[in-house]
GROMACS .gro file of C-alpha atoms in nm:
model
  163
    1MET     CA    1  -0.006  -0.012  -0.004
    2LYS     CA    2   0.300   0.277   0.080
    3ASN     CA    3   0.397   0.156  -0.296
    4ARG     CA    4   0.080   0.258  -0.406
    5LYS     CA    5   0.064   0.618  -0.213
    6LYS     CA    6   0.414   0.698  -0.310
    7ARG     CA    7   0.274   0.638  -0.673
    8ILE     CA    8  -0.003   0.849  -0.621
    9ASP     CA    9   0.155   1.131  -0.477
   10LEU     CA   10   0.413   1.130  -0.790
   11ILE     CA   11   0.150   1.136  -1.028
   12ILE     CA   12   0.021   1.449  -0.863
   13ASP     CA   13   0.302   1.609  -0.851
   14LEU     CA   14   0.384   1.521  -1.174
   15ILE     CA   15   0.015   1.632  -1.318
   16ARG     CA   16   0.022   1.961  -1.157
   17ASN     CA   17   0.369   2.090  -1.215
   18HIS     CA   18   0.417   1.945  -1.599
   19CYS     CA   19   0.242   1.941  -1.916
   20ILE     CA   20   0.172   1.531  -1.983
   21GLY     CA   21  -0.056   1.457  -2.269
   22SER     CA   22  -0.069   1.062  -2.283
   23GLN     CA   23  -0.079   0.739  -2.055
   24GLU     CA   24   0.240   0.664  -2.261
   25GLU     CA   25   0.414   0.969  -2.174
   26LEU     CA   26   0.286   0.913  -1.787
   27ALA     CA   27   0.401   0.568  -1.772
   28GLY     CA   28   0.734   0.616  -1.855
   29ILE     CA   29   0.784   0.859  -1.648
   30LEU     CA   30   0.665   0.679  -1.336
   31ALA     CA   31   0.913   0.358  -1.423
   32ARG     CA   32   1.230   0.645  -1.459
   33GLN     CA   33   1.152   0.699  -1.070
   34GLY     CA   34   1.074   0.290  -1.004
   35HIS     CA   35   0.765   0.288  -1.040
   36HIS     CA   36   0.727   0.026  -1.312
   37VAL     CA   37   0.239   0.022  -1.360
   38THR     CA   38   0.055  -0.182  -1.624
   39GLN     CA   39  -0.170   0.052  -1.845
   40ALA     CA   40  -0.443  -0.086  -1.670
   41THR     CA   41  -0.346   0.024  -1.311
   42LEU     CA   42  -0.256   0.370  -1.433
   43SER     CA   43  -0.591   0.380  -1.577
   44ARG     CA   44  -0.741   0.304  -1.252
   45ASP     CA   45  -0.499   0.585  -1.081
   46LEU     CA   46  -0.644   0.826  -1.358
   47LYS     CA   47  -0.990   0.774  -1.258
   48MET     CA   48  -0.900   0.786  -0.896
   49LEU     CA   49  -0.786   1.063  -0.907
   50ARG     CA   50  -1.025   1.248  -1.149
   51THR     CA   51  -0.784   1.337  -1.395
   52THR     CA   52  -0.892   1.521  -1.716
   53LYS     CA   53  -0.786   1.629  -2.011
   54VAL     CA   54  -0.765   1.953  -2.190
   55PRO     CA   55  -0.656   2.080  -2.486
   56THR     CA   56  -0.299   2.325  -2.501
   57ASP     CA   57  -0.335   2.637  -2.676
   58ARG     CA   58  -0.077   2.400  -2.912
   59GLY     CA   59  -0.314   2.164  -3.079
   60THR     CA   60  -0.233   1.894  -2.804
   61TYR     CA   61  -0.381   1.775  -2.472
   62MET     CA   62  -0.285   1.769  -2.124
   63TYR     CA   63  -0.400   1.574  -1.804
   64THR     CA   64  -0.537   1.803  -1.476
   65LEU     CA   65  -0.659   1.786  -1.191
   66PRO     CA   66  -1.000   1.910  -1.081
   67ASP     CA   67  -0.860   2.127  -0.797
   68SER     CA   68  -0.549   2.243  -1.008
   69ASP     CA   69  -0.463   2.596  -1.002
   70SER     CA   70  -0.129   2.607  -1.022
   71LEU     CA   71  -0.138   2.465  -1.339
   72LYS     CA   72   0.287   2.604  -1.482
   73ASP     CA   73   0.124   2.638  -1.867
   74LYS     CA   74   0.211   2.975  -1.987
   75ILE     CA   75   0.473   2.757  -2.191
   76LEU     CA   76   0.172   2.631  -2.383
   77ALA     CA   77   0.056   2.972  -2.437
   78SER     CA   78   0.089   3.019  -2.852
   79GLY     CA   79   0.225   3.401  -2.733
   80THR     CA   80  -0.084   3.590  -2.902
   81ALA     CA   81  -0.275   3.598  -2.578
   82PRO     CA   82  -0.317   3.952  -2.438
   83ALA     CA   83  -0.028   4.020  -2.183
   84ARG     CA   84  -0.323   3.997  -1.919
   85ALA     CA   85  -0.382   3.670  -1.932
   86ASN     CA   86  -0.375   3.405  -1.668
   87TYR     CA   87  -0.264   3.089  -1.767
   88GLN     CA   88  -0.242   2.893  -1.434
   89SER     CA   89  -0.648   2.993  -1.441
   90GLY     CA   90  -0.728   2.922  -1.795
   91PHE     CA   91  -0.854   3.330  -1.771
   92ILE     CA   92  -0.815   3.623  -2.060
   93SER     CA   93  -1.025   3.853  -2.083
   94LEU     CA   94  -1.332   4.001  -1.871
   95SER     CA   95  -1.578   4.260  -2.099
   96PHE     CA   96  -1.908   4.352  -2.039
   97SER     CA   97  -2.264   4.476  -2.220
   98GLY     CA   98  -2.477   4.575  -1.967
   99ASN     CA   99  -2.563   4.318  -1.696
  100ILE     CA  100  -2.357   4.060  -1.876
  101ALA     CA  101  -1.992   3.967  -1.787
  102VAL     CA  102  -1.820   3.813  -2.097
  103ILE     CA  103  -1.507   3.584  -1.955
  104LYS     CA  104  -1.254   3.458  -2.245
  105THR     CA  105  -1.089   3.175  -2.111
  106ARG     CA  106  -0.874   2.895  -2.259
  107ASN     CA  107  -1.019   2.639  -2.482
  108GLY     CA  108  -1.174   2.423  -2.249
  109TYR     CA  109  -1.132   2.612  -1.938
  110ALA     CA  110  -1.451   2.778  -1.909
  111SER     CA  111  -1.699   2.507  -1.802
  112GLY     CA  112  -1.466   2.489  -1.444
  113LEU     CA  113  -1.442   2.825  -1.412
  114ALA     CA  114  -1.793   2.920  -1.465
  115TYR     CA  115  -1.889   2.643  -1.187
  116ASP     CA  116  -1.607   2.852  -0.962
  117ILE     CA  117  -1.848   3.125  -0.974
  118ASP     CA  118  -2.146   2.960  -0.921
  119VAL     CA  119  -2.032   2.781  -0.610
  120SER     CA  120  -1.845   3.108  -0.497
  121GLY     CA  121  -2.161   3.222  -0.344
  122GLU     CA  122  -2.175   3.570  -0.485
  123SER     CA  123  -2.502   3.718  -0.451
  124GLU     CA  124  -2.417   3.951  -0.711
  125ILE     CA  125  -2.365   3.730  -0.993
  126LEU     CA  126  -2.712   3.529  -1.130
  127GLY     CA  127  -2.532   3.217  -1.238
  128THR     CA  128  -2.307   3.107  -1.561
  129ILE     CA  129  -2.349   2.973  -1.862
  130PRO     CA  130  -2.045   2.883  -2.016
  131GLY     CA  131  -1.881   2.752  -2.341
  132SER     CA  132  -1.586   2.610  -2.457
  133ASP     CA  133  -1.384   2.968  -2.397
  134THR     CA  134  -1.664   3.217  -2.375
  135ILE     CA  135  -1.868   3.215  -2.017
  136PHE     CA  136  -2.173   3.479  -1.922
  137ALA     CA  137  -2.238   3.508  -1.613
  138VAL     CA  138  -2.552   3.738  -1.556
  139LEU     CA  139  -2.516   3.980  -1.270
  140ARG     CA  140  -2.823   4.192  -1.011
  141GLU     CA  141  -2.849   4.512  -1.253
  142ASP     CA  142  -2.757   4.721  -0.948
  143VAL     CA  143  -2.338   4.594  -0.972
  144SER     CA  144  -2.129   4.816  -1.044
  145ARG     CA  145  -1.855   4.711  -1.333
  146GLU     CA  146  -1.560   4.799  -1.072
  147ARG     CA  147  -1.751   4.591  -0.805
  148ALA     CA  148  -1.819   4.256  -1.058
  149ARG     CA  149  -1.454   4.332  -1.121
  150GLN     CA  150  -1.392   4.259  -0.786
  151LEU     CA  151  -1.581   3.952  -0.722
  152PHE     CA  152  -1.423   3.757  -1.050
  153ALA     CA  153  -1.094   3.897  -0.913
  154SER     CA  154  -1.130   3.750  -0.623
  155ILE     CA  155  -1.337   3.420  -0.720
  156LEU     CA  156  -1.090   3.301  -1.047
  157SER     CA  157  -0.765   3.449  -0.789
  158ILE     CA  158  -0.704   3.771  -1.096
  159ASP     CA  159  -0.492   4.035  -1.021
  160PRO     CA  160  -0.798   4.329  -1.116
  161ASP     CA  161  -0.538   4.551  -1.174
  162ASN     CA  162  -0.504   4.376  -1.533
  163PHE     CA  163  -0.824   4.434  -1.656
   0.00000   0.00000   0.00000
């Protein structure tokens, strides 16, 4: 059991700190670290950790963990995103139309960020509708744009001065 715990801890560390795109790649790294596993075992480990694959800006995929907000994926950027983009959270930009906030994200990140917004419990945000790379968030009519920026910055761990 100790070996399994060490392997799981190593998998978590690798996924959080590296761009791992396949089970074969992960199995190779684990083998070099002394953890030889079958594809079936690795598949069970990834399922137990509730990992998902998200698309990168380079047209590939990488594993993420459900609670991962510390991905070091700035290296995945194509270089065309605005300087204010936060690749760790997937956030790219925020704009408004009336009482609707339009949040642009990296491809595949909108759903997770919308979930974070919805479960935040902020009464000024009535709800969200996520797409693949865009979130529509409906704000109460009396919420100022400055207050909305503060709310989103707090929920998404973004510096409010950067958007």
